[in-house]
Coordinates of C-alpha atoms in Angstrom, one line a residue:
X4 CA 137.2 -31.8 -32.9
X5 CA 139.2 -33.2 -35.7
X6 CA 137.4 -35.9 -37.8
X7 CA 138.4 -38.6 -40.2
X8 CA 137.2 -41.2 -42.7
X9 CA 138.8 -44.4 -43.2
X10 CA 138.7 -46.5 -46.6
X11 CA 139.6 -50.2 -46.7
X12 CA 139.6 -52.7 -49.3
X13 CA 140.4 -56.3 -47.2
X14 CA 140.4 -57.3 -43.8
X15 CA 140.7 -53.7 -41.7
X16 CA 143.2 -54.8 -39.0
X17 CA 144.9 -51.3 -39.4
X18 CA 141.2 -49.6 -39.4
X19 CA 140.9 -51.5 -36.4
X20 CA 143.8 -50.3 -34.3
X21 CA 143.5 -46.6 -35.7
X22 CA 140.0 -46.6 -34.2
X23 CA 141.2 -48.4 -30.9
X24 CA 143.5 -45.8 -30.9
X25 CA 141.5 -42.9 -31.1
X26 CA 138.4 -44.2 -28.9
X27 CA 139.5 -42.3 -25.6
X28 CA 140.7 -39.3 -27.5
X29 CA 137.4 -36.7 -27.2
X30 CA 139.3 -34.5 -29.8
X31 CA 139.1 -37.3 -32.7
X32 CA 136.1 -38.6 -34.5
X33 CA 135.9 -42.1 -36.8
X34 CA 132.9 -40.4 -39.1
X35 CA 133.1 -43.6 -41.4
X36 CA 134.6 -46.4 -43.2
X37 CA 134.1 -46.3 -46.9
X38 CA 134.9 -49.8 -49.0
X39 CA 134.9 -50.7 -52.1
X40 CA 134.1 -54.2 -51.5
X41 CA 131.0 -55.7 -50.1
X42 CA 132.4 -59.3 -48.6
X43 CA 135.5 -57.3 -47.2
X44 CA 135.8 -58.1 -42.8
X45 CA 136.6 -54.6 -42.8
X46 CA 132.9 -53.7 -42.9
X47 CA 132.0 -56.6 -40.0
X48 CA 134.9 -54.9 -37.9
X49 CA 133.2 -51.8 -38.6
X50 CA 130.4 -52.7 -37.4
X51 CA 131.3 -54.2 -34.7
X52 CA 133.6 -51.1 -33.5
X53 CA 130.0 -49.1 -34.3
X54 CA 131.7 -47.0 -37.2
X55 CA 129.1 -46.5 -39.8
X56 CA 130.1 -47.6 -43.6
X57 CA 129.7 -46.9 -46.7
X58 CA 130.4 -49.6 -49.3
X59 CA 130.5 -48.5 -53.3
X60 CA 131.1 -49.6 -56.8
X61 CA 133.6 -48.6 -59.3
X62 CA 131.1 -46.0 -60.4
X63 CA 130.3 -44.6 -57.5
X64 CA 133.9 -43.9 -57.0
X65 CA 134.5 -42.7 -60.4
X66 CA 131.7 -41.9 -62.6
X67 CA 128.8 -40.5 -60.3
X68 CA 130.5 -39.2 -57.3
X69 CA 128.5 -40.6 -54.7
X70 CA 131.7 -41.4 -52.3
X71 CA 133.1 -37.5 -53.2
X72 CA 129.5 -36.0 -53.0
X73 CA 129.4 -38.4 -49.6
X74 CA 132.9 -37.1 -48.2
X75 CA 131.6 -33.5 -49.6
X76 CA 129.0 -33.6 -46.6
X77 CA 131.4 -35.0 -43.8
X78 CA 133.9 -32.7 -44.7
X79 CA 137.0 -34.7 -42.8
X80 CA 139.9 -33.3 -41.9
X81 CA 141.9 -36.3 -42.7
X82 CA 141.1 -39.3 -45.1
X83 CA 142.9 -42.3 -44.3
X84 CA 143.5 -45.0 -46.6
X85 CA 144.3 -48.3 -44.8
X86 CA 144.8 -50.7 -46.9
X87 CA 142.5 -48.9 -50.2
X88 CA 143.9 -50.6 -53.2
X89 CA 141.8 -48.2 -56.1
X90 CA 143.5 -45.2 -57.2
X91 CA 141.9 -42.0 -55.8
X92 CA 140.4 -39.4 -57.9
X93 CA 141.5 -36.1 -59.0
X94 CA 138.3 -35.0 -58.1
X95 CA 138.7 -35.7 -54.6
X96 CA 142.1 -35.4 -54.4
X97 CA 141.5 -31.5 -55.7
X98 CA 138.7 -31.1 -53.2
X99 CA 141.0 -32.3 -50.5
X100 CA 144.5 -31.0 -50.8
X101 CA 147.0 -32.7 -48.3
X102 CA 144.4 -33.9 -46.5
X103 CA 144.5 -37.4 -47.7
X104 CA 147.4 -39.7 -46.4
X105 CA 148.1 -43.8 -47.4
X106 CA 150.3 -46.6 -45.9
X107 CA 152.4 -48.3 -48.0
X108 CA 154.2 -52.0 -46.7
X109 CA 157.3 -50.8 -48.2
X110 CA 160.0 -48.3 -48.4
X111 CA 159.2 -46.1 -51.4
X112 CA 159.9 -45.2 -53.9
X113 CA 161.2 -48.7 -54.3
X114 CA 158.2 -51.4 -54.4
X115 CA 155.3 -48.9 -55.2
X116 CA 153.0 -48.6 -58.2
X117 CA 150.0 -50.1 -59.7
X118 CA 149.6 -54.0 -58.1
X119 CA 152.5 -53.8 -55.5
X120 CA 149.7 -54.4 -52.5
X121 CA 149.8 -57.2 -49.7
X122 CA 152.6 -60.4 -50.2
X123 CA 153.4 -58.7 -54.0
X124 CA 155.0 -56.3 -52.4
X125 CA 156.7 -58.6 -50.0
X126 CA 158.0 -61.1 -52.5
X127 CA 159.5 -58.7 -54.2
X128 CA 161.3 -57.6 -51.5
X129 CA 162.7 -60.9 -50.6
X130 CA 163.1 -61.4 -54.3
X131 CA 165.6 -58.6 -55.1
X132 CA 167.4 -59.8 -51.6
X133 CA 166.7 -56.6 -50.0
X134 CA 168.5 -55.7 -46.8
X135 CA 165.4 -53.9 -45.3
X136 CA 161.6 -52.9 -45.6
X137 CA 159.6 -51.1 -43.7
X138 CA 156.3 -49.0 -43.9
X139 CA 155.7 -45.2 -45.7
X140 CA 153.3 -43.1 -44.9
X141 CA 152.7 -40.5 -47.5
X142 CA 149.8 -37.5 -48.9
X143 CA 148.3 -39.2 -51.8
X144 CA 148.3 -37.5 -55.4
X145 CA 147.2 -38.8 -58.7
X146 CA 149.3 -41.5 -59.0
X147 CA 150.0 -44.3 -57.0
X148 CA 152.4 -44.0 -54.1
X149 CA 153.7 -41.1 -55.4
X150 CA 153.0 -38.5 -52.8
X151 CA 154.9 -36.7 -50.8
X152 CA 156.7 -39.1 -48.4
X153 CA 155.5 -38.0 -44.4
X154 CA 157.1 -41.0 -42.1
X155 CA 158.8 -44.4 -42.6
X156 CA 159.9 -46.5 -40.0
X157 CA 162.2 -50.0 -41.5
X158 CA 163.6 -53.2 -39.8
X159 CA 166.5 -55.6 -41.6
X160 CA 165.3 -58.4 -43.3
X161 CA 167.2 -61.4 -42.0
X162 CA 168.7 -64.6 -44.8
X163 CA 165.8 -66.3 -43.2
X164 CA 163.1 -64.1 -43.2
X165 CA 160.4 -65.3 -46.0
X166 CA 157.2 -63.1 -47.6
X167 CA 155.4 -63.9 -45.1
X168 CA 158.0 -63.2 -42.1
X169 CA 158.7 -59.5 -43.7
X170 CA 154.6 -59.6 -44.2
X171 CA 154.0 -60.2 -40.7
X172 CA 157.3 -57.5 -39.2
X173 CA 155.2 -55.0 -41.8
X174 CA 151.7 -55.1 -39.8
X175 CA 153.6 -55.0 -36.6
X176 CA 154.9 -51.3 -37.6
X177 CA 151.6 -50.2 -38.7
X178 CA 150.2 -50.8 -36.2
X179 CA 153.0 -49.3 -34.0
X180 CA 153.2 -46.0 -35.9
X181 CA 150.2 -45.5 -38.5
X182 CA 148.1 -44.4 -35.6
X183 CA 150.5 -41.8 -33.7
X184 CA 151.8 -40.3 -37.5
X185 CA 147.8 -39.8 -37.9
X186 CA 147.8 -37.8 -34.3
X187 CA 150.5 -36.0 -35.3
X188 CA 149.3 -34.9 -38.6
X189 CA 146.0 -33.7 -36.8
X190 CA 147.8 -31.9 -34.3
X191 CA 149.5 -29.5 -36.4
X192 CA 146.5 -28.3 -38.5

């Protein structure tokens, strides 16, 4: 049984369709979904998908370990950040090694870094008249979207395409491949 945790900062639509996904696969568990904001519909998706949560405060993330001491327990074989805008810890990222993997809306290295999240991202893109964007799945490390690059999947931005058409293409190929690159990652440990 492989198992993973999930962590979520906004609405969860791609913690929704990874545990969709996975909910006829016997050889994958959905331990929890950790957020780091309390009003966030990820948590009422959670719930409603019966995933139990864990929501914490800068300081629980950073200063007293209560989400490391937390993950500690589960012991996952993945961690999953869909859509987790706080950088991750060396602490957990040393107690984890390559086994935590994030989603970016863009094609890095271009359009990464601290505050390129959600329609930043997006208008800048459109911005800089960019002939494509796509998604990047990568292992997370210290810094943001800097990890080791694992899948990227892109489409050609069209003159007419706004923020918010090259927002909307983005989702469509998370949901299409975030999913299956987590199988496959699973699969081969």
């Amino acid at each position: 049984m492989k198992r993973i945790v999930l962590f979520a900062s906004g609405s969860g639509s791609n913690v929704q369709r990874i545990v969709e996904y996975f909910s006829d696969n016997n050889d994958v568990e959905i331990l929890k979904v950790y957020c780091n904001k309390p009003d966030a519909f990820v948590l009422k998706r959670a719930e409603n998908l019966k995933i139990s949560t864990l929501t914490f405060s800068r300081s629980d993330f950073y200063e007293n370990k209560l989400v490391l001491s937390d993950l500690f327990e589960l012991n996952p074989d993945l961690i999953v950040l869909a859509g987790f805008l706080w950088l991750i810890p060396s602490d957990i990222i040393s107690k984890f090694p390559n086994k935590i993997i994030n989603i970016h809306p863009a094609l890095l290295p271009k359009y990464g870094g601290k505050g390129m999240h959600g329609i930043n991202v997006h208008k800048a893109v459109k911005d800089n008249n960019e002939k494509e964007s796509g998604i990047t799945i990568h292992f997370v490390n210290e810094k943001y979207d800097d990890g080791n690059i694992i899948f990227q999947a892109k489409f050609n931005i069209l003159p007419n395409d706004t923020a918010e058409n090259i927002a909307e293409k983005i989702h469509q190929l998370e949901y299409e491949y975030f999913p299956v690159v987590i199988e496959e990652i699973l699969n081969n440990r």
